[in-house]
């Protein structure tokens, strides 16, 4: 099976990291087309996955774009569609991994003609997307996609709630290779020493700096925790959220947390950093579609506290595999952090259970097998309908 993958981003977000894992088994028979250049291209090249950057001009549609702004972006999208139509002649199906990729892929699928699969990794709710963007995504998916893969039940439910056709959806959780999180050379003590974190209870936050990812909630919680509780914020503003970054730095000053918070920027060495933490916090204030960091924390055998909205509640069970708290409730978060600091024996058992479950439930080989089966079904249906 030959697949033409489409992704709008050149940057390394969770959608792109997940797509890398999905594309790996097809590296002899696929092409990943990006609508922007960046470190995502480099990662694909490192894994010998064929990649082509189709556009260098930015498509100016944001998650809250109005109808007019969306229309204005058509001039940037038309040449992309033409390129994808041409490329698609050499592939069996088009696989759109992001919303702008859906727009391009849907229109290209008419002219190629090739079946379209949409891997939906976003919660299509008013919290995350403008009405126009939601309507565009739903209309195109309903009309042109043979299959919509959603990264959680919550993502699937939001798609259906927004008017998406339930019968074309399938839930496939993100997959992870457990061995990648089990590296022995990572020496947590050394990492802690290098970061000046010795003797602290370290809470790690691994996410792009963006207001809905809620780093400000962790800072608020930190101010309510014992003084030896320190946070490392790993990640950068990927999509122009510079105001929020500035706000976080101000908040650190206002709360007097200068000695207790480190901003480490975007890092590729997530595993040693996670292993150097005593607890990982996920703090999104709006529904998280899946939340790779949660499973990664479990695979790194670190306790996880996560914000209970969206797909997260499908990943974590309080007191069994981690702890959930109400989105935005910094007081509750502070209480959980303090309990974990005070009761390491209690935490250890939960970490063990979470590790076992994460290996069982989110195995990359199983995910890829599930996707492969679904794609073969799509191809089969498409061949049958062409014969008719
Ligand atoms: N991540 C990373 N470097 C960083 C911060 C985050 O590689 O500095 C990774 C993190 O380990 C996770 C992904 O980025 O695999 C983020 O995915 P997630 O699903 O948690 O959230 P998203 O940003 O996609 O909404
Ligand atoms: C998106 C979502 C995130 C999910 C990732 C991979 O970036 O925001 O929750 O884990 O896609 O599917």
Short mmCIF file of N, CA, C and O and ligand atoms in Angstrom, two decimals, residues 13-19 63 97 119-123 128 151 155 172-174 176 208 212-213 282 287-293 312 315, ligand 2:
data_model
loop_
_atom_site.label_atom_id
_atom_site.label_comp_id
_atom_site.label_asym_id
_atom_site.label_seq_id
_atom_site.Cartn_x
_atom_site.Cartn_y
_atom_site.Cartn_z
N UNK A 13 5.13 19.03 16.88
CA UNK A 13 4.08 18.93 17.90
C UNK A 13 3.73 17.45 18.06
O UNK A 13 4.28 16.58 17.37
N UNK A 14 2.77 17.17 18.95
CA UNK A 14 2.37 15.79 19.19
C UNK A 14 1.82 15.12 17.93
O UNK A 14 2.06 13.92 17.70
N UNK A 15 1.10 15.90 17.09
CA UNK A 15 0.52 15.31 15.88
C UNK A 15 1.64 14.84 14.95
O UNK A 15 1.53 13.79 14.31
N UNK A 16 2.71 15.60 14.91
CA UNK A 16 3.82 15.27 14.01
C UNK A 16 4.64 14.09 14.56
O UNK A 16 5.06 13.22 13.81
N UNK A 17 4.84 14.08 15.88
CA UNK A 17 5.57 12.96 16.47
C UNK A 17 4.79 11.66 16.26
O UNK A 17 5.35 10.61 15.94
N UNK A 18 3.47 11.76 16.43
CA UNK A 18 2.64 10.56 16.23
C UNK A 18 2.65 10.13 14.77
O UNK A 18 2.72 8.93 14.47
N UNK A 19 2.61 11.09 13.85
CA UNK A 19 2.61 10.71 12.43
C UNK A 19 3.92 10.01 12.05
O UNK A 19 3.91 9.08 11.24
N UNK A 63 -6.57 28.85 14.27
CA UNK A 63 -7.66 28.03 14.78
C UNK A 63 -8.95 28.82 14.97
O UNK A 63 -10.02 28.26 15.00
N UNK A 97 -3.22 14.59 8.16
CA UNK A 97 -2.92 14.47 9.59
C UNK A 97 -3.28 15.72 10.39
O UNK A 97 -3.17 15.72 11.61
N UNK A 119 -6.85 11.78 9.80
CA UNK A 119 -6.50 11.42 11.19
C UNK A 119 -6.77 12.67 12.03
O UNK A 119 -6.00 13.64 11.99
N UNK A 120 -7.87 12.62 12.74
CA UNK A 120 -8.31 13.79 13.52
C UNK A 120 -7.69 13.73 14.91
O UNK A 120 -7.97 12.82 15.69
N UNK A 121 -6.87 14.74 15.21
CA UNK A 121 -6.16 14.77 16.49
C UNK A 121 -6.59 15.96 17.34
O UNK A 121 -5.95 16.28 18.34
N UNK A 122 -7.64 16.65 16.90
CA UNK A 122 -8.12 17.84 17.62
C UNK A 122 -9.54 17.62 18.11
O UNK A 122 -10.33 16.93 17.47
N UNK A 123 -9.86 18.30 19.21
CA UNK A 123 -11.24 18.31 19.68
C UNK A 123 -11.93 19.48 18.97
O UNK A 123 -11.57 20.64 19.18
N UNK A 128 -11.66 25.34 21.13
CA UNK A 128 -10.43 25.20 20.34
C UNK A 128 -10.50 25.82 18.95
O UNK A 128 -9.48 26.24 18.42
N UNK A 151 -8.02 10.25 17.75
CA UNK A 151 -6.99 9.80 18.70
C UNK A 151 -7.56 9.49 20.09
O UNK A 151 -6.80 9.09 20.98
N UNK A 155 -12.29 12.81 21.25
CA UNK A 155 -12.14 13.47 19.94
C UNK A 155 -13.24 13.00 19.00
O UNK A 155 -13.83 13.78 18.26
N UNK A 172 -8.45 5.27 17.37
CA UNK A 172 -7.16 4.57 17.47
C UNK A 172 -6.26 5.41 18.39
O UNK A 172 -5.90 6.54 18.05
N UNK A 173 -5.95 4.86 19.55
CA UNK A 173 -5.07 5.61 20.47
C UNK A 173 -3.66 5.69 19.91
O UNK A 173 -3.24 4.80 19.15
N UNK A 174 -2.93 6.74 20.28
CA UNK A 174 -1.53 6.84 19.84
C UNK A 174 -0.74 5.68 20.39
O UNK A 174 -0.99 5.21 21.51
N UNK A 176 3.11 3.83 21.26
CA UNK A 176 4.46 4.18 21.74
C UNK A 176 5.32 2.93 21.77
O UNK A 176 4.81 1.84 22.05
N UNK A 208 4.28 22.35 24.69
CA UNK A 208 4.52 23.67 24.13
C UNK A 208 3.93 24.71 25.06
O UNK A 208 2.93 24.44 25.77
N UNK A 212 -3.70 27.31 26.61
CA UNK A 212 -4.62 26.20 26.95
C UNK A 212 -3.87 25.00 27.51
O UNK A 212 -4.47 24.10 28.10
N UNK A 213 -2.54 25.00 27.38
CA UNK A 213 -1.77 23.91 28.00
C UNK A 213 -1.58 24.17 29.50
O UNK A 213 -1.12 23.30 30.23
N UNK A 282 0.30 17.43 33.92
CA UNK A 282 -0.36 17.83 32.67
C UNK A 282 -1.47 18.76 33.12
O UNK A 282 -2.26 18.39 34.00
N UNK A 287 -10.26 20.83 26.94
CA UNK A 287 -10.17 19.38 26.69
C UNK A 287 -8.96 19.02 25.83
O UNK A 287 -8.80 19.55 24.73
N UNK A 288 -8.15 18.12 26.34
CA UNK A 288 -6.97 17.62 25.61
C UNK A 288 -7.42 16.45 24.75
O UNK A 288 -8.02 15.49 25.27
N UNK A 289 -7.11 16.47 23.45
CA UNK A 289 -7.59 15.36 22.61
C UNK A 289 -7.05 14.00 23.06
O UNK A 289 -7.79 13.03 23.16
N UNK A 290 -5.74 13.93 23.32
CA UNK A 290 -5.14 12.68 23.81
C UNK A 290 -4.15 13.01 24.93
O UNK A 290 -4.40 12.73 26.09
N UNK A 291 -3.02 13.63 24.56
CA UNK A 291 -2.01 14.00 25.57
C UNK A 291 -0.90 12.96 25.64
O UNK A 291 -0.84 12.15 26.56
N UNK A 292 -0.02 13.01 24.65
CA UNK A 292 1.09 12.03 24.58
C UNK A 292 1.93 12.03 25.85
O UNK A 292 2.39 11.00 26.30
N UNK A 293 2.12 13.23 26.42
CA UNK A 293 3.01 13.35 27.59
C UNK A 293 2.56 12.44 28.74
O UNK A 293 3.39 11.99 29.52
N UNK A 312 -7.97 12.65 28.16
CA UNK A 312 -7.16 12.36 29.35
C UNK A 312 -7.85 11.36 30.28
O UNK A 312 -7.21 10.48 30.84
N UNK A 315 -7.13 7.89 29.73
CA UNK A 315 -5.75 7.44 29.94
C UNK A 315 -5.40 7.23 31.41
O UNK A 315 -4.61 6.37 31.75
C1 LIG B 2 -2.64 16.78 19.05
C2 LIG B 2 -3.34 16.87 20.39
C3 LIG B 2 -2.73 15.97 21.44
C4 LIG B 2 -2.45 14.60 20.88
C5 LIG B 2 -1.60 14.70 19.63
C6 LIG B 2 -1.29 13.34 19.02
O1 LIG B 2 -1.51 17.55 18.99
O2 LIG B 2 -3.38 18.21 20.87
O3 LIG B 2 -3.58 15.86 22.56
O4 LIG B 2 -1.81 13.79 21.85
O5 LIG B 2 -2.30 15.45 18.67
O6 LIG B 2 -2.44 12.67 18.58
#
